[in-house]
Each structure stands twice: as structure tokens, then as C-alpha cells.
Amino acid sequence: MGRAPARPIVEKESKVEENYWCFLKKPNNIERPRNWVRMAGIEVYSAYFDDRDNSLFPRNAAIQILVMSNHSIESKVSIYCNIFTENSYSTVKGYIREIWQTGWDPRDSFQVPSLITCPISKRISGSEKMSVSLTRKKCKDNESAMKVIMKPNESESKKKEVAVCVKGLDYQEDISNRLLEWIEMQYLFGADTVSIYHFYLSNETHKVLEYYKKDRNLNVIPLSLPPGNPNEPLERSTFLKGNRPQKRRHELLPYNDCFYSHIHTHRYVLILDTDEVIVPVEFDNYGDLLQDFESKTAGLRLSSISTRNVFKFPSNFTLFSHYHYMISNKKRSRKTSPKGEYGKSFSSTSTVATVFNHFALHKLSPAVAKSQYFLASEAVKLHYKSECPWESKKECHQLQYDLIDDTSLDRFERHLRNRVDKVVKELGIKK
């Protein structure tokens, strides 16, 4: 049985198809982004203004819309975008890219995420406020539209270095201690902002998140599954744990929403789970690490820079306070995962159209390099797992028992412990 062909990840130039003779009513309901709105038979989540250089519509800015559909819609249906400004509107044909590769799993029996790109007509491109609705027929009215998140006023030259994004956390148990240490580690390594999407979290965990929302640059985004899926907390948790292929597809939507929320404000977006941390080896922070890598690859337009993975299992740690979990573990697996397995990447907001869990997926133009890799002497990704992942079951014994000392966090330990202890004291967490 052959492998399904891969879809293209770079788009050729496409013609802007505008319908000039449409007469449309302005929608009565302008919905906030990050709320599911059904349009054109699909579930729309968010919409972003995008004026980055690209090969698809090289002479037009665009609205990038993140959606979920019950089956694949790329190359199968036509979607039309009704773009409204304060005083005008435009109807154009949308361009659909599925945020998935058939080679990973070709089955078309799941809800799948897609990016719909709506080119903005030159005659309305200067507008500061926009909303958009989707239809399957030209010139068709829609009762609802979604507000477009526009470009902030700050100039491109003021982009910060790194924004960190976390998928929809879903924990019935209290994870506040682990999460507190992990958040502090991101800021210690130079993340400017952290965005955490979540389904269900305990009151204790919310208390930690509220602290960082108030005192640090932390975004907390409540998340629900699209209509047609369970959203009662326990039922939803059971559904996600028992439907791994669907869960993987659902995760891609908040990843890409987070990526688009930072395309104008940060140079790189780092997608991480809260049991993972990327440690700079030669430098003290992400910014210096990235700038050094860029200087070594000056001839490339980078898409994503990946860090190779090593595992850390709980049986290896020495006893410290429970909110110093990561720095207490002084052992790691000797084996470093091969390139392409378990790695996580910094994705460039200047060259990338969509992101996958581990790397950039769609590129904005052909002249962009494939994923590059840090050397082990430059950065390492520590992956704190409670047990050996099922994907690596054939080598679990080696991963769990062939161990070496891990000193990668030693030079950060004192500073990190002080930061964590300060927050623990301020929040009144019992030691």
C-alpha cells in the first residue's frame, strides 16, 4: 500500500477573484474571534489581518481565517469571503490550505483544521476595521461575520524576540506547582510573552495563571471544541484521551491561532508543552541563541529552527520541594532523539504561513529554507515524561535505564529557585 502524496507547502501565485457586482447587506451580528461561528457549513474560530510578503497573493494583504470542517475541504469546495469595512465591502474567492499532511494519516473521517486566505481588494485595503463572513455561493448574504484582528500600531522594527504558545491544557488534577516552575523557566530564558490555551483546569491552577496575567505578560485563552464534539469537562476529557487522531488535529487550531496573534509583534513563536523546556547551552536566553544561529546561517531565509529531544523520567530525580520538579531531576536518557522525532521549533513569523506541533508547515514563499537544527552544543530540549511514550516502545528500556548526568540547568538553578520561591510565597502556596 503506497503512501498518500504530500500536499504542497508553498503556494504559487493565485489570481485575486473579486466579484464587483455583488450587493450585500452588512451582517447584523459581528462575532468576536476565538468563538466558534458556523459559516458556509464550517466552524470559524478566528480571523487575522496579514500583510506579510508572500507568493500566493504577492500584491495584496489578506485575511487569514482559521476553521474546522467535518472533512477535508481543500480542493473540494469553493469558499467566498465577504469582507466588510466601516463604509464598504468586497467579495473575493478564498484559498484553502488544510493544516495537515495526508502522509501523516490519509483518513478523511475526522474534523480537520484549515487556513482560508482571503485577499483584500486594493480599494479597501487601507481600512482600519474589518469583519469577514464566509459563504459557498457568490454574492450571498450572511447574518453573522467575524471581527478581524488587525495589525497593531507598533512598527515592525519593534518586534520582540520570542512568544511561547501552549496547546489546550486539560487537567482535572491540580498542576499549579509544575506549571508555576515551567512558566518561570520560560521568562528566565527570555520569552517576552506566554499564551496558554485551556479546556478544564483546577481552581489552584487558575490562581497561578491569574497571578501571571496580572503581574507578567501571560495570556490565558479559554478553549472549547467545535460544535458536534462534547464540551462537558469530564466527557470532553474522556473523548480527547480516547480519540488520539482527532485530538492531534484539534491541537493544531490553537497552535496556529497563537502563531497568528504574534505575526506582527514577535520574530519567532515557540510551541511547547508544559512538560518540555528548551535550554540554551552556550547563551543565557532565547534571543542570543537565535541571533547567533541567524549569523551562522546568514544565506538562508529561516522557517523554523528545531531543537533535538532528550527524555527525563521521574524515577531519576532527587528529592526537592514539589514546585522545583524540573531542576530536581539530575538525570537524562543518554540517547538523543533523531532529527524529526519529538523536537520542537522556533518558527519565524516572517516566512511561515502555518505551523505543526514540531515545525513550520506551510511557507509564505519558495525562497524559504526547510527546518534547520540547533547543534547539541547550542540547545537541548528536555522532555519530562511520566512514562515512556508509546511511539518509542521498542526502545523504552534503553531510554529509561541508560542514563547520564544532566547539567544543562545547573547554571540557571539558583536564579530559577529564587524566582519560584518568591511566587510561592506571594501566592501563599503550602511548602
Short mmCIF file of C-alpha atoms in Angstrom, two decimals:
data_model
loop_
_atom_site.label_atom_id
_atom_site.label_comp_id
_atom_site.label_asym_id
_atom_site.label_seq_id
_atom_site.Cartn_x
_atom_site.Cartn_y
_atom_site.Cartn_z
CA MET A 1 0.00 0.00 0.00
CA GLY A 2 1.57 3.29 -1.13
CA ARG A 3 1.92 6.38 0.98
CA ALA A 4 -0.51 9.25 0.37
CA PRO A 5 1.05 12.07 -1.68
CA ALA A 6 2.12 15.16 0.24
CA ARG A 7 0.30 18.41 -0.37
CA PRO A 8 2.40 21.40 -1.45
CA ILE A 9 3.67 23.57 1.39
CA VAL A 10 4.46 26.60 -0.81
CA GLU A 11 1.80 28.23 -2.95
CA LYS A 12 2.16 29.52 -6.50
CA GLU A 13 0.75 32.94 -7.29
CA SER A 14 -3.03 32.95 -7.47
CA LYS A 15 -5.28 35.49 -9.15
CA VAL A 16 -7.48 37.65 -6.94
CA GLU A 17 -11.03 36.74 -7.97
CA GLU A 18 -13.24 39.63 -6.89
CA ASN A 19 -16.96 39.82 -7.65
CA TYR A 20 -17.58 43.51 -8.27
CA TRP A 21 -21.34 43.34 -8.82
CA CYS A 22 -22.39 41.80 -5.51
CA PHE A 23 -24.97 43.68 -3.44
CA LEU A 24 -24.70 42.61 0.18
CA LYS A 25 -26.33 43.56 3.45
CA LYS A 26 -23.98 44.21 6.32
CA PRO A 27 -24.31 41.33 8.82
CA ASN A 28 -26.35 42.03 11.95
CA ASN A 29 -24.01 40.07 14.21
CA ILE A 30 -20.29 40.80 14.37
CA GLU A 31 -18.82 37.97 16.43
CA ARG A 32 -15.66 38.19 18.49
CA PRO A 33 -12.76 36.00 17.34
CA ARG A 34 -11.88 32.85 19.29
CA ASN A 35 -15.56 31.94 19.39
CA TRP A 36 -16.95 29.23 17.15
CA VAL A 37 -19.23 30.66 14.46
CA ARG A 38 -20.78 28.47 11.78
CA MET A 39 -20.48 29.83 8.24
CA ALA A 40 -20.53 28.06 4.88
CA GLY A 41 -21.02 24.72 6.63
CA ILE A 42 -17.74 25.02 8.58
CA GLU A 43 -16.78 26.23 12.04
CA VAL A 44 -14.88 29.54 12.04
CA TYR A 45 -12.63 30.29 15.02
CA SER A 46 -10.61 33.45 14.31
CA ALA A 47 -9.53 35.88 11.59
CA TYR A 48 -6.31 37.91 11.30
CA PHE A 49 -5.07 40.73 9.05
CA ASP A 50 -1.85 39.68 7.31
CA ASP A 51 0.29 41.98 5.15
CA ARG A 52 3.47 39.88 5.11
CA ASP A 53 5.33 39.22 1.85
CA ASN A 54 4.05 36.02 0.23
CA SER A 55 3.90 34.12 -3.06
CA LEU A 56 0.16 33.38 -3.03
CA PHE A 57 -1.18 36.94 -3.35
CA PRO A 58 2.07 38.92 -3.67
CA ARG A 59 0.40 42.28 -4.31
CA ASN A 60 -2.36 42.06 -1.70
CA ALA A 61 -2.73 41.93 2.04
CA ALA A 62 -5.05 39.18 3.22
CA ILE A 63 -7.34 38.00 5.98
CA GLN A 64 -6.23 34.64 7.37
CA ILE A 65 -9.16 32.63 8.76
CA LEU A 66 -8.77 29.54 10.95
CA VAL A 67 -11.56 27.00 10.62
CA MET A 68 -12.50 23.40 11.38
CA SER A 69 -14.54 21.26 8.97
CA ASN A 70 -16.04 17.80 9.31
CA HIS A 71 -13.99 16.53 6.36
CA SER A 72 -11.25 17.82 4.11
CA ILE A 73 -12.38 20.87 2.10
CA GLU A 74 -9.12 21.73 0.33
CA SER A 75 -9.65 21.39 -3.47
CA LYS A 76 -13.18 20.10 -2.83
CA VAL A 77 -15.35 23.16 -2.19
CA SER A 78 -15.31 26.84 -3.12
CA ILE A 79 -15.40 29.38 -0.32
CA TYR A 80 -16.19 33.07 -0.84
CA CYS A 81 -15.15 35.78 1.58
CA ASN A 82 -17.37 38.81 2.18
CA ILE A 83 -15.05 41.44 3.65
CA PHE A 84 -16.74 44.42 5.31
CA THR A 85 -15.20 47.74 6.32
CA GLU A 86 -16.95 50.66 8.00
CA ASN A 87 -18.10 52.07 4.66
CA SER A 88 -17.69 49.39 2.01
CA TYR A 89 -17.34 45.70 1.26
CA SER A 90 -15.70 43.29 -1.15
CA THR A 91 -16.40 39.69 -2.16
CA VAL A 92 -13.43 37.51 -3.14
CA LYS A 93 -12.78 33.82 -3.56
CA GLY A 94 -10.89 32.29 -0.64
CA TYR A 95 -7.90 29.99 -0.91
CA ILE A 96 -7.97 26.89 1.32
CA ARG A 97 -4.95 25.13 2.85
CA GLU A 98 -5.51 22.15 5.11
CA ILE A 99 -3.26 22.25 8.17
CA TRP A 100 -2.46 18.58 7.88
CA GLN A 101 -0.47 16.30 5.60
CA THR A 102 -2.14 13.19 4.20
CA GLY A 103 1.15 11.33 4.67
CA TRP A 104 0.67 11.57 8.44
CA ASP A 105 -2.78 9.98 8.26
CA PRO A 106 -4.78 9.99 4.98
CA ARG A 107 -8.15 9.11 6.53
CA ASP A 108 -10.85 11.69 5.84
CA SER A 109 -13.08 10.73 8.77
CA PHE A 110 -12.06 13.45 11.24
CA GLN A 111 -12.67 17.12 11.80
CA VAL A 112 -9.69 18.89 10.24
CA PRO A 113 -8.23 22.40 10.61
CA SER A 114 -7.70 24.65 7.60
CA LEU A 115 -6.42 28.12 6.85
CA ILE A 116 -8.59 30.13 4.46
CA THR A 117 -6.77 33.07 2.89
CA CYS A 118 -8.97 35.92 1.67
CA PRO A 119 -7.08 38.53 -0.41
CA ILE A 120 -8.09 42.10 0.40
CA SER A 121 -9.05 44.26 -2.56
CA LYS A 122 -6.79 47.29 -3.01
CA ARG A 123 -9.79 49.63 -2.82
CA ILE A 124 -10.50 48.71 0.81
CA SER A 125 -7.01 47.72 1.97
CA GLY A 126 -6.45 50.95 3.92
CA SER A 127 -9.36 50.34 6.28
CA GLU A 128 -8.57 50.09 9.99
CA LYS A 129 -11.58 47.94 10.92
CA MET A 130 -12.76 44.83 9.09
CA SER A 131 -15.06 41.88 9.54
CA VAL A 132 -15.50 38.84 7.32
CA SER A 133 -18.15 36.24 6.56
CA LEU A 134 -17.85 33.05 4.51
CA THR A 135 -20.30 31.54 2.03
CA ARG A 136 -20.26 28.76 -0.55
CA LYS A 137 -22.04 30.85 -3.17
CA LYS A 138 -21.02 34.14 -4.72
CA CYS A 139 -22.79 37.27 -3.51
CA LYS A 140 -24.69 35.51 -0.72
CA ASP A 141 -25.65 37.40 2.43
CA ASN A 142 -24.80 36.06 5.86
CA GLU A 143 -26.37 37.03 9.18
CA SER A 144 -23.05 36.82 11.01
CA ALA A 145 -19.49 37.93 10.39
CA MET A 146 -16.32 37.68 12.45
CA LYS A 147 -14.30 40.66 13.58
CA VAL A 148 -10.82 40.66 12.06
CA ILE A 149 -7.89 41.11 14.44
CA MET A 150 -5.98 43.94 12.80
CA LYS A 151 -2.30 44.84 12.81
CA PRO A 152 -1.23 46.72 15.97
CA ASN A 153 0.08 50.25 15.65
CA GLU A 154 3.65 49.42 16.65
CA SER A 155 6.10 49.29 13.77
CA GLU A 156 7.70 46.06 12.52
CA SER A 157 11.09 47.28 13.73
CA LYS A 158 9.90 46.92 17.31
CA LYS A 159 9.24 43.20 17.10
CA LYS A 160 10.18 41.34 20.25
CA GLU A 161 12.11 38.08 20.12
CA VAL A 162 10.03 35.08 21.26
CA ALA A 163 6.42 34.31 22.14
CA VAL A 164 5.67 30.89 23.65
CA CYS A 165 2.42 29.07 22.85
CA VAL A 166 0.81 26.19 24.78
CA LYS A 167 -1.98 23.98 23.43
CA GLY A 168 -5.32 23.45 25.17
CA LEU A 169 -4.43 22.23 28.68
CA ASP A 170 -6.99 19.83 30.13
CA TYR A 171 -6.34 18.62 33.69
CA GLN A 172 -8.84 17.57 36.32
CA GLU A 173 -5.97 17.40 38.86
CA ASP A 174 -4.02 20.34 40.29
CA ILE A 175 -0.94 21.10 38.16
CA SER A 176 -0.24 24.52 39.67
CA ASN A 177 3.18 23.60 41.15
CA ARG A 178 4.58 22.19 37.92
CA LEU A 179 3.05 24.96 35.83
CA LEU A 180 4.45 27.71 38.05
CA GLU A 181 8.01 26.42 37.66
CA TRP A 182 7.56 25.94 33.90
CA ILE A 183 6.24 29.49 33.39
CA GLU A 184 9.12 30.97 35.36
CA MET A 185 11.55 28.98 33.24
CA GLN A 186 10.12 30.49 30.03
CA TYR A 187 10.56 34.04 31.31
CA LEU A 188 14.03 33.23 32.65
CA PHE A 189 15.07 32.06 29.19
CA GLY A 190 13.83 35.28 27.61
CA ALA A 191 10.30 34.63 26.38
CA ASP A 192 8.56 38.00 26.11
CA THR A 193 5.08 36.56 26.41
CA VAL A 194 3.45 33.19 27.09
CA SER A 195 -0.01 32.24 25.77
CA ILE A 196 -1.79 29.31 27.39
CA TYR A 197 -4.97 27.86 25.87
CA HIS A 198 -7.01 25.69 28.19
CA PHE A 199 -10.06 23.49 28.47
CA TYR A 200 -10.53 22.49 32.14
CA LEU A 201 -8.09 23.45 34.90
CA SER A 202 -8.43 23.31 38.70
CA ASN A 203 -9.05 26.39 40.85
CA GLU A 204 -5.50 26.17 42.21
CA THR A 205 -4.08 26.19 38.69
CA HIS A 206 -6.26 29.15 37.72
CA LYS A 207 -4.92 31.01 40.74
CA VAL A 208 -1.39 30.68 39.37
CA LEU A 209 -2.48 31.77 35.89
CA GLU A 210 -4.31 34.80 37.27
CA TYR A 211 -1.16 35.84 39.12
CA TYR A 212 0.86 35.82 35.91
CA LYS A 213 -1.91 37.52 33.93
CA LYS A 214 -1.81 40.38 36.41
CA ASP A 215 1.92 40.67 37.05
CA ARG A 216 3.54 39.25 33.92
CA ASN A 217 2.91 39.07 30.19
CA LEU A 218 0.75 35.93 30.23
CA ASN A 219 -2.29 35.40 28.00
CA VAL A 220 -4.89 32.88 29.15
CA ILE A 221 -7.35 31.78 26.45
CA PRO A 222 -10.35 29.57 27.31
CA LEU A 223 -10.93 26.94 24.66
CA SER A 224 -13.80 24.69 23.64
CA LEU A 225 -14.12 22.03 20.98
CA PRO A 226 -16.12 22.96 17.88
CA PRO A 227 -19.84 22.12 17.83
CA GLY A 228 -20.51 18.44 17.33
CA ASN A 229 -17.94 17.50 19.99
CA PRO A 230 -18.53 17.05 23.73
CA ASN A 231 -17.78 20.12 25.85
CA GLU A 232 -18.88 18.99 29.30
CA PRO A 233 -15.48 18.82 31.09
CA LEU A 234 -15.34 15.15 32.09
CA GLU A 235 -16.95 13.92 28.88
CA ARG A 236 -14.61 16.10 26.81
CA SER A 237 -11.53 14.82 28.66
CA THR A 238 -12.60 11.23 28.06
CA PHE A 239 -13.25 11.98 24.40
CA LEU A 240 -9.83 13.58 23.85
CA LYS A 241 -7.95 10.80 25.65
CA GLY A 242 -9.78 8.12 23.66
CA ASN A 243 -9.53 9.79 20.24
CA ARG A 244 -5.85 10.45 19.68
CA PRO A 245 -6.06 11.07 15.88
CA GLN A 246 -8.82 13.64 16.39
CA LYS A 247 -7.03 15.21 19.36
CA ARG A 248 -3.92 15.80 17.23
CA ARG A 249 -5.98 17.64 14.63
CA HIS A 250 -7.80 19.74 17.23
CA GLU A 251 -4.47 20.83 18.75
CA LEU A 252 -3.36 22.46 15.52
CA LEU A 253 -6.03 25.14 15.64
CA PRO A 254 -4.92 26.89 18.87
CA TYR A 255 -1.28 26.47 17.80
CA ASN A 256 -1.98 28.41 14.62
CA ASP A 257 -4.25 30.92 16.32
CA CYS A 258 -1.43 31.68 18.74
CA PHE A 259 1.06 31.93 15.88
CA TYR A 260 -1.11 34.46 14.01
CA SER A 261 -1.69 36.51 17.13
CA HIS A 262 2.06 37.23 17.17
CA ILE A 263 2.98 37.66 13.48
CA HIS A 264 3.26 41.45 13.85
CA THR A 265 4.75 41.59 17.34
CA HIS A 266 7.40 38.83 17.66
CA ARG A 267 10.15 37.44 15.45
CA TYR A 268 9.65 33.83 16.50
CA VAL A 269 6.91 31.69 18.00
CA LEU A 270 7.86 28.66 20.09
CA ILE A 271 5.26 25.93 20.55
CA LEU A 272 5.84 23.89 23.71
CA ASP A 273 4.04 21.52 26.04
CA THR A 274 4.32 22.16 29.76
CA ASP A 275 6.46 19.04 30.23
CA GLU A 276 9.06 20.41 27.80
CA VAL A 277 11.72 23.06 28.07
CA ILE A 278 14.33 24.23 25.57
CA VAL A 279 17.60 25.06 27.30
CA PRO A 280 20.17 27.34 25.62
CA VAL A 281 23.59 25.77 26.19
CA GLU A 282 26.05 28.46 25.09
CA PHE A 283 23.89 31.51 25.80
CA ASP A 284 21.66 32.66 28.63
CA ASN A 285 18.48 33.33 26.66
CA TYR A 286 16.50 32.55 23.53
CA GLY A 287 17.21 35.90 21.88
CA ASP A 288 21.00 35.49 21.93
CA LEU A 289 20.66 31.84 20.89
CA LEU A 290 18.56 32.76 17.84
CA GLN A 291 20.67 35.72 16.79
CA ASP A 292 23.80 33.56 16.94
CA PHE A 293 22.13 30.90 14.79
CA GLU A 294 21.00 33.52 12.27
CA SER A 295 24.54 34.83 11.98
CA LYS A 296 25.77 31.30 11.18
CA THR A 297 23.08 30.80 8.52
CA ALA A 298 23.09 34.28 7.02
CA GLY A 299 22.42 32.98 3.50
CA LEU A 300 19.14 31.32 4.48
CA ARG A 301 15.62 32.65 5.00
CA LEU A 302 14.74 30.54 8.01
CA SER A 303 11.35 28.93 8.53
CA SER A 304 11.84 27.01 11.76
CA ILE A 305 14.80 26.09 13.94
CA SER A 306 14.35 22.81 15.75
CA THR A 307 15.86 21.55 18.99
CA ARG A 308 16.51 17.84 19.40
CA ASN A 309 14.88 15.95 22.24
CA VAL A 310 16.13 14.04 25.29
CA PHE A 311 13.86 12.33 27.82
CA LYS A 312 13.81 12.71 31.59
CA PHE A 313 11.77 10.23 33.64
CA PRO A 314 10.54 10.72 37.22
CA SER A 315 12.41 7.78 38.74
CA ASN A 316 15.64 9.71 38.23
CA PHE A 317 15.11 12.78 40.38
CA THR A 318 16.49 13.65 43.79
CA LEU A 319 14.05 14.98 46.36
CA PHE A 320 13.40 18.73 46.35
CA SER A 321 10.26 20.74 47.05
CA HIS A 322 7.44 19.65 44.77
CA TYR A 323 7.42 23.02 43.00
CA HIS A 324 11.08 22.52 41.96
CA TYR A 325 10.30 19.42 39.93
CA MET A 326 12.27 20.23 36.78
CA ILE A 327 15.50 21.35 38.38
CA SER A 328 15.46 18.47 40.87
CA ASN A 329 15.85 15.86 38.13
CA LYS A 330 19.60 15.46 37.53
CA LYS A 331 19.49 12.54 35.08
CA ARG A 332 18.50 12.20 31.42
CA SER A 333 18.41 9.46 28.82
CA ARG A 334 21.77 9.03 27.15
CA LYS A 335 20.13 8.80 23.72
CA THR A 336 19.16 11.98 21.90
CA SER A 337 16.08 11.51 19.71
CA PRO A 338 16.78 11.55 15.95
CA LYS A 339 16.04 14.67 13.95
CA GLY A 340 12.31 14.90 13.27
CA GLU A 341 11.28 12.94 16.38
CA TYR A 342 9.89 14.82 19.39
CA GLY A 343 11.74 18.03 18.52
CA LYS A 344 10.24 21.48 18.99
CA SER A 345 10.92 24.56 16.91
CA PHE A 346 11.13 28.32 16.90
CA SER A 347 9.02 29.30 13.85
CA SER A 348 9.70 32.56 12.03
CA THR A 349 6.78 34.96 11.80
CA SER A 350 8.32 36.47 8.63
CA THR A 351 8.32 33.34 6.48
CA VAL A 352 5.72 30.87 7.79
CA ALA A 353 2.02 30.52 6.90
CA THR A 354 1.04 27.61 9.19
CA VAL A 355 2.67 25.62 11.97
CA PHE A 356 2.57 21.98 13.05
CA ASN A 357 3.35 20.71 16.55
CA HIS A 358 7.02 20.21 15.78
CA PHE A 359 7.93 22.56 12.93
CA ALA A 360 6.68 25.09 10.39
CA LEU A 361 4.29 23.55 7.84
CA HIS A 362 3.27 25.97 5.04
CA LYS A 363 5.80 28.57 3.93
CA LEU A 364 4.96 32.07 2.68
CA SER A 365 7.22 31.83 -0.38
CA PRO A 366 9.53 29.40 -2.23
CA ALA A 367 12.78 31.09 -1.16
CA VAL A 368 12.47 29.80 2.41
CA ALA A 369 14.66 27.08 3.89
CA LYS A 370 13.36 23.82 5.31
CA SER A 371 13.61 23.31 9.06
CA GLN A 372 17.11 23.76 10.45
CA TYR A 373 18.52 22.22 13.64
CA PHE A 374 20.49 23.51 16.59
CA LEU A 375 23.58 21.51 17.44
CA ALA A 376 23.55 19.71 20.80
CA SER A 377 26.21 22.20 21.89
CA GLU A 378 23.79 25.08 21.18
CA ALA A 379 20.45 23.93 22.66
CA VAL A 380 18.71 20.88 24.07
CA LYS A 381 15.04 20.07 24.59
CA LEU A 382 14.33 18.36 27.92
CA HIS A 383 11.16 16.27 27.85
CA TYR A 384 9.83 15.32 31.29
CA LYS A 385 7.68 12.22 30.78
CA SER A 386 5.91 10.20 33.47
CA GLU A 387 6.42 7.06 31.38
CA CYS A 388 7.96 6.01 28.10
CA PRO A 389 5.86 7.25 25.13
CA TRP A 390 4.13 4.51 23.17
CA GLU A 391 5.75 5.70 19.91
CA SER A 392 9.13 4.68 21.39
CA LYS A 393 8.04 1.41 22.99
CA LYS A 394 10.72 -0.63 21.17
CA GLU A 395 13.49 1.34 22.88
CA CYS A 396 11.86 2.08 26.24
CA HIS A 397 14.34 0.02 28.23
CA GLN A 398 17.26 1.95 26.76
CA LEU A 399 15.58 5.32 27.26
CA GLN A 400 14.60 4.65 30.87
CA TYR A 401 17.71 2.88 32.15
CA ASP A 402 20.66 4.04 30.04
CA LEU A 403 21.12 7.39 31.80
CA ILE A 404 23.73 10.11 32.10
CA ASP A 405 24.10 13.15 34.33
CA ASP A 406 22.21 16.21 33.11
CA THR A 407 23.89 19.50 33.97
CA SER A 408 22.09 21.66 31.39
CA LEU A 409 20.04 23.53 34.01
CA ASP A 410 22.71 23.80 36.70
CA ARG A 411 23.80 27.34 35.89
CA PHE A 412 20.17 28.53 35.96
CA GLU A 413 19.19 26.62 39.11
CA ARG A 414 19.79 29.24 41.80
CA HIS A 415 18.08 32.02 39.87
CA LEU A 416 15.12 29.82 38.96
CA ARG A 417 14.65 28.55 42.52
CA ASN A 418 14.66 32.10 43.85
CA ARG A 419 12.05 33.18 41.29
CA VAL A 420 9.81 30.20 42.02
CA ASP A 421 10.14 30.61 45.80
CA LYS A 422 9.15 34.28 45.51
CA VAL A 423 5.92 33.44 43.68
CA VAL A 424 5.15 30.55 46.04
CA LYS A 425 5.44 32.95 48.97
CA GLU A 426 3.32 35.65 47.33
CA LEU A 427 0.57 33.17 46.46
CA GLY A 428 0.66 31.54 49.90
CA ILE A 429 1.26 28.06 48.49
CA LYS A 430 1.99 25.49 51.21
CA LYS A 431 5.52 24.13 51.07
#
